[in-house]
Short mmCIF file of C-alpha atoms in Angstrom, two decimals:
data_model
loop_
_atom_site.label_atom_id
_atom_site.label_comp_id
_atom_site.label_asym_id
_atom_site.label_seq_id
_atom_site.Cartn_x
_atom_site.Cartn_y
_atom_site.Cartn_z
CA MET P 141 -8.07 -3.54 2.70
CA GLY P 142 -8.68 -2.38 -1.01
CA GLN P 143 -11.44 -2.03 -3.43
CA GLY P 144 -11.68 -1.19 -6.96
CA PHE P 145 -13.79 -0.80 -10.10
CA LYS P 146 -13.31 -0.38 -13.60
CA ILE P 147 -15.48 1.27 -16.18
CA ASP P 148 -15.12 1.18 -20.26
CA PHE P 149 -16.51 3.89 -21.50
CA LEU P 150 -15.49 2.72 -24.85
CA SER P 151 -12.77 0.03 -26.51
CA ASN P 152 -9.97 2.15 -25.77
CA LEU P 153 -11.23 4.42 -22.92
CA SER P 154 -11.90 3.49 -19.39
CA LEU P 155 -11.71 4.78 -15.85
CA LYS P 156 -10.42 2.84 -13.11
CA VAL P 157 -11.28 3.78 -9.71
CA ASN P 158 -9.30 2.53 -5.88
CA ALA P 159 -9.78 2.95 -2.60
CA HIS P 160 -7.10 1.26 -0.06
CA TRP P 161 -7.68 1.34 3.72
CA LEU P 162 -4.99 0.25 6.25
CA LEU P 163 -5.84 0.36 10.05
CA ASP P 164 -3.06 -0.73 12.48
CA GLN P 165 -3.95 -0.32 16.63
CA GLY P 166 -1.54 -1.62 19.08
CA TYR P 167 -2.28 -1.68 23.13
CA TYR P 168 0.79 -2.34 25.46
CA GLU P 169 0.84 -2.66 29.13
CA ALA P 170 3.94 -2.99 31.70
CA PHE P 171 4.66 -3.49 35.41
CA ASN P 172 7.81 -3.08 37.52
CA ARG P 173 7.78 -5.18 40.35
CA ASP P 174 10.13 -4.76 43.46
CA TYR P 175 13.63 -5.86 42.26
CA LEU P 176 17.12 -5.91 43.53
CA SER P 177 18.86 -2.92 41.76
CA ARG P 178 21.94 -3.66 43.33
CA PRO P 179 23.66 -5.45 46.27
CA GLY P 180 21.59 -4.90 49.19
CA ILE P 181 19.30 -2.24 47.37
CA TRP P 182 15.64 -2.73 46.29
CA SER P 183 13.59 -1.11 43.69
CA THR P 184 10.48 -0.43 45.22
CA SER P 185 8.89 2.13 42.63
CA ARG P 186 6.84 -0.50 41.62
CA SER P 187 5.70 1.56 38.41
CA SER P 188 2.81 0.42 35.77
CA SER P 189 2.04 2.24 32.40
CA ALA P 190 -0.40 1.31 29.54
CA SER P 191 -0.80 2.75 25.96
CA TYR P 192 -3.05 2.68 22.70
CA ASP P 193 -2.04 3.69 19.61
CA LYS P 194 -4.14 3.52 16.49
CA GLU P 195 -2.87 4.42 12.66
CA LEU P 196 -5.63 4.69 10.27
CA SER P 197 -4.20 5.27 6.65
CA GLN P 198 -6.39 5.96 3.29
CA THR P 199 -5.79 6.01 -0.39
CA TYR P 200 -8.28 6.74 -2.96
CA ASN P 201 -7.40 7.41 -6.72
CA ALA P 202 -9.20 7.98 -10.07
CA VAL P 203 -6.98 7.09 -13.46
CA LEU P 204 -8.54 7.80 -16.75
CA ASN P 205 -6.79 5.76 -19.53
CA TYR P 206 -6.83 6.35 -23.62
CA ASP P 207 -5.48 4.70 -26.21
CA LEU P 208 -5.19 5.35 -29.67
CA THR P 209 -3.61 3.17 -33.12
CA LYS P 210 -3.88 4.15 -36.43
CA GLY P 211 -1.36 2.84 -38.80
CA LYS P 212 2.03 3.66 -38.17
CA HIS P 213 0.84 6.09 -35.28
CA ALA P 214 0.18 4.91 -31.48
CA GLY P 215 -0.32 7.27 -28.90
CA SER P 216 -1.98 6.42 -25.02
CA ALA P 217 -2.64 9.14 -22.47
CA LEU P 218 -3.75 9.02 -18.93
CA VAL P 219 -4.95 11.62 -16.63
CA GLY P 220 -5.44 11.19 -12.92
CA TYR P 221 -6.28 12.03 -9.18
CA GLU P 222 -5.07 10.71 -5.86
CA PHE P 223 -5.84 11.42 -2.29
CA TYR P 224 -3.86 10.25 0.86
CA ASN P 225 -5.08 10.95 4.28
CA LYS P 226 -3.11 9.34 7.17
CA GLN P 227 -3.77 10.11 11.25
CA TRP P 228 -2.34 8.96 14.18
CA ASN P 229 -3.57 9.54 17.62
CA GLY P 230 -3.36 7.42 20.96
CA LEU P 231 -3.13 7.59 24.83
CA SER P 232 -0.68 6.69 27.18
CA ALA P 233 -0.84 6.95 31.16
CA SER P 234 1.89 5.73 33.85
CA GLY P 235 1.89 5.71 37.77
CA SER P 236 3.96 4.54 40.49
CA GLY P 237 4.13 3.47 44.17
CA ALA P 238 1.38 0.30 43.96
CA PRO P 239 0.86 -1.10 47.62
CA THR P 240 2.07 -4.50 46.37
CA ASP P 241 3.56 -6.53 43.47
CA ASP P 242 0.25 -8.44 43.27
CA PHE P 243 -1.75 -5.46 41.63
CA SER P 244 -0.44 -3.58 38.65
CA ASP P 245 -3.93 -1.72 37.63
CA LEU P 246 -3.00 1.90 37.08
CA ALA P 247 -6.06 3.07 39.78
CA LEU P 248 -4.03 1.27 42.77
CA THR P 249 -0.78 3.27 41.95
CA SER P 250 0.08 5.72 44.24
CA SER P 251 -2.34 9.36 44.28
CA GLU P 252 0.28 12.00 45.63
CA GLU P 253 1.68 14.69 43.30
CA GLY P 254 4.08 13.54 41.02
CA LYS P 255 3.35 9.62 40.93
CA ARG P 256 0.84 9.85 37.89
CA SER P 257 0.90 11.05 34.36
CA ILE P 258 -1.52 10.83 31.34
CA ASP P 259 -1.05 11.84 28.01
CA THR P 260 -2.88 11.68 24.59
CA TYR P 261 -1.96 12.49 20.89
CA HIS P 262 -3.50 13.46 17.33
CA ILE P 263 -1.77 13.60 14.04
CA GLU P 264 -3.21 14.06 10.59
CA GLU P 265 -1.51 14.73 7.34
CA ARG P 266 -2.71 15.29 3.72
CA ILE P 267 -1.41 14.79 0.14
CA ARG P 268 -3.47 15.62 -2.87
CA SER P 269 -2.05 14.69 -6.35
CA TYR P 270 -2.90 15.25 -9.74
CA PHE P 271 -1.07 13.37 -12.67
CA GLY P 272 -0.71 12.83 -16.35
CA ARG P 273 1.28 10.61 -19.01
CA ALA P 274 1.10 10.99 -22.77
CA ASN P 275 3.11 8.46 -24.68
CA TYR P 276 3.59 8.61 -28.56
CA ASP P 277 5.05 5.70 -30.75
CA TYR P 278 5.82 6.17 -34.56
CA ALA P 279 6.34 2.84 -36.28
CA GLU P 280 7.66 1.35 -32.98
CA LYS P 281 10.95 3.41 -33.94
CA TYR P 282 10.30 7.04 -32.59
CA LEU P 283 9.28 7.31 -28.83
CA VAL P 284 8.26 10.40 -27.35
CA SER P 285 6.87 10.85 -23.54
CA GLY P 286 5.62 13.06 -21.12
CA THR P 287 4.42 13.57 -17.55
CA PHE P 288 3.54 15.33 -14.81
CA ARG P 289 2.80 15.54 -11.27
CA TYR P 290 0.97 18.27 -9.33
CA ASP P 291 1.08 17.53 -5.33
CA GLY P 292 0.09 19.59 -2.05
CA TYR P 293 1.05 18.36 1.30
CA SER P 294 -0.60 19.29 4.27
CA ARG P 295 2.48 19.61 6.04
CA LEU P 296 3.92 22.69 4.15
CA LEU P 297 1.99 25.86 4.31
CA GLY P 298 0.19 28.33 1.88
CA ASP P 299 0.65 28.37 -1.69
CA ASN P 300 4.07 26.58 -1.04
CA ARG P 301 2.14 23.30 -0.31
CA TRP P 302 1.78 22.56 -4.21
CA GLY P 303 4.83 21.67 -6.36
CA PHE P 304 4.74 20.70 -10.15
CA PHE P 305 6.70 18.25 -11.43
CA PRO P 306 7.34 17.77 -14.98
CA GLY P 307 9.29 15.11 -17.06
CA VAL P 308 9.85 14.06 -20.93
CA SER P 309 11.83 11.29 -22.40
CA ALA P 310 12.40 10.18 -25.64
CA GLY P 311 13.80 7.27 -27.77
CA TRP P 312 14.89 5.93 -30.83
CA ILE P 313 14.87 2.19 -32.10
CA VAL P 314 17.83 2.08 -34.43
CA ASN P 315 17.85 -1.59 -35.24
CA LYS P 316 14.55 -1.35 -36.90
CA GLU P 317 16.25 1.21 -39.55
CA ASP P 318 16.37 -0.27 -43.11
CA PHE P 319 20.23 0.53 -42.49
CA MET P 320 20.82 -2.11 -39.74
CA LYS P 321 19.20 -4.77 -41.13
CA LYS P 322 22.48 -6.41 -42.19
CA TYR P 323 23.87 -5.86 -38.74
CA ASN P 324 20.57 -7.77 -37.22
CA SER P 325 22.65 -11.09 -36.57
CA LEU P 326 25.04 -9.18 -34.45
CA ILE P 327 22.66 -6.27 -33.19
CA SER P 328 19.78 -7.71 -31.56
CA PHE P 329 18.45 -4.46 -30.31
CA LEU P 330 19.90 -0.78 -30.12
CA LYS P 331 17.81 2.28 -28.59
CA VAL P 332 19.03 5.71 -28.12
CA ARG P 333 17.34 7.22 -25.05
CA ALA P 334 17.06 10.59 -23.13
CA SER P 335 15.29 12.30 -20.32
CA TYR P 336 14.87 15.43 -18.49
CA GLY P 337 12.63 15.84 -15.52
CA LEU P 338 12.17 17.61 -11.77
CA ASN P 339 11.78 15.73 -8.50
CA GLY P 340 10.18 16.69 -5.60
CA ASN P 341 11.01 16.25 -1.90
CA VAL P 342 9.87 17.06 1.32
CA SER P 343 11.14 14.70 3.67
CA GLY P 344 12.41 15.19 7.45
CA ILE P 345 9.58 17.66 8.16
CA GLY P 346 7.01 17.10 11.02
CA ALA P 347 3.34 17.11 10.59
CA TYR P 348 3.11 20.68 12.13
CA GLU P 349 6.47 21.71 12.44
CA LEU P 350 6.65 24.69 10.22
CA GLN P 351 3.47 26.16 11.85
CA GLY P 352 5.11 26.36 14.83
CA SER P 353 4.13 25.47 18.62
CA TYR P 354 3.41 26.16 22.01
CA GLY P 355 4.46 24.46 25.24
CA SER P 356 3.06 24.85 28.80
CA THR P 357 5.74 26.46 31.23
CA LYS P 358 5.69 27.11 34.82
CA PHE P 359 7.12 30.71 36.24
CA ASN P 360 6.77 31.90 39.52
CA ASN P 361 4.55 28.74 40.64
CA GLN P 362 2.20 29.93 37.74
CA VAL P 363 1.32 27.84 34.70
CA GLY P 364 1.53 29.53 31.61
CA TYR P 365 2.58 29.02 27.53
CA ALA P 366 5.60 29.82 25.72
CA ILE P 367 6.59 29.43 22.09
CA GLY P 368 8.15 26.32 21.56
CA SER P 369 9.10 26.72 17.95
CA ILE P 370 9.24 29.73 15.64
CA ALA P 371 6.84 29.15 12.18
CA ASN P 372 8.53 28.59 9.14
CA PRO P 373 5.93 29.42 6.49
CA GLY P 374 8.61 30.34 3.49
CA LEU P 375 10.01 26.39 3.17
CA LYS P 376 9.00 24.82 0.03
CA TRP P 377 9.01 21.83 -2.14
CA GLU P 378 12.77 20.80 -2.48
CA ARG P 379 13.23 20.15 -6.36
CA THR P 380 15.95 18.02 -8.00
CA LYS P 381 16.72 18.27 -11.72
CA ALA P 382 17.65 14.99 -13.34
CA ALA P 383 18.76 14.65 -16.71
CA GLU P 384 20.07 11.22 -18.48
CA ALA P 385 21.05 10.02 -22.09
CA GLY P 386 22.20 6.64 -22.50
CA ILE P 387 22.31 3.85 -25.27
CA ASP P 388 21.28 0.24 -24.91
CA ILE P 389 22.65 -2.67 -26.96
CA ASN P 390 21.71 -6.48 -26.86
CA PHE P 391 23.98 -8.41 -29.07
CA LEU P 392 23.38 -12.08 -30.54
CA GLU P 393 19.75 -12.69 -30.15
CA ASN P 394 19.73 -10.91 -26.81
CA MET P 395 22.20 -13.07 -25.31
CA ILE P 396 24.15 -10.36 -24.43
CA ASN P 397 22.75 -7.08 -22.73
CA THR P 398 24.90 -3.81 -22.33
CA ASN P 399 23.77 -0.28 -21.24
CA PHE P 400 25.58 3.24 -21.38
CA PRO P 401 24.08 5.69 -19.51
CA TYR P 402 25.23 9.23 -18.34
CA TYR P 403 23.11 11.00 -15.71
CA ASN P 404 23.25 14.13 -14.05
CA ARG P 405 21.37 15.15 -10.94
#
């Protein structure tokens, strides 16, 4: 489900606000009746299980846009904020030793030690982002653009949660120059472009993995807690530098399109 609205402060200044919610729920049950596992051997565990899972994600963003054109000069800019939250929670239970194949309810499974189990889980993650972009165009020939993102991710810890990722690009529409007019019948479009930026990545990290964990254990018939994993507060955003340069050429009224890029990452 989503909802949004737009406010026009001026003809060239506006604010867009959007909200999106996604809810996914599932309930599952299973029951194993007596069955012949191999010739002459019957499985009579009569195991029963049930689980409920719920996943709720929420996204809220606000973007302020500004555009300005004056003579041969044209520019636009935007700044925005986004908040993302996702929650997972659920429960599961299982049992075995039901008296007959006719009843699958967990309450009718055996209450003997080790025949029943129950578990719950709760997971949450959040991402906060600030972002912006500015474009400048002179005479529809010379193009410059700059972008940035400043992201904070709950799966990282402390100051390492935040990462800054800027980018810049420039382009030259060569076919609009006066010296190219005599080639217009052959070259419909000619653009020289270049860009450079930083990208961030934190995939493969569990929601609480870097905080470390404890788990229950039993020693000398006593239940206690032991370290399950060591905390790793020093892990940061993975940053990747990307540079690209290229030429785009279209021929014969754009009937033939070609691209010659160079990419370094």
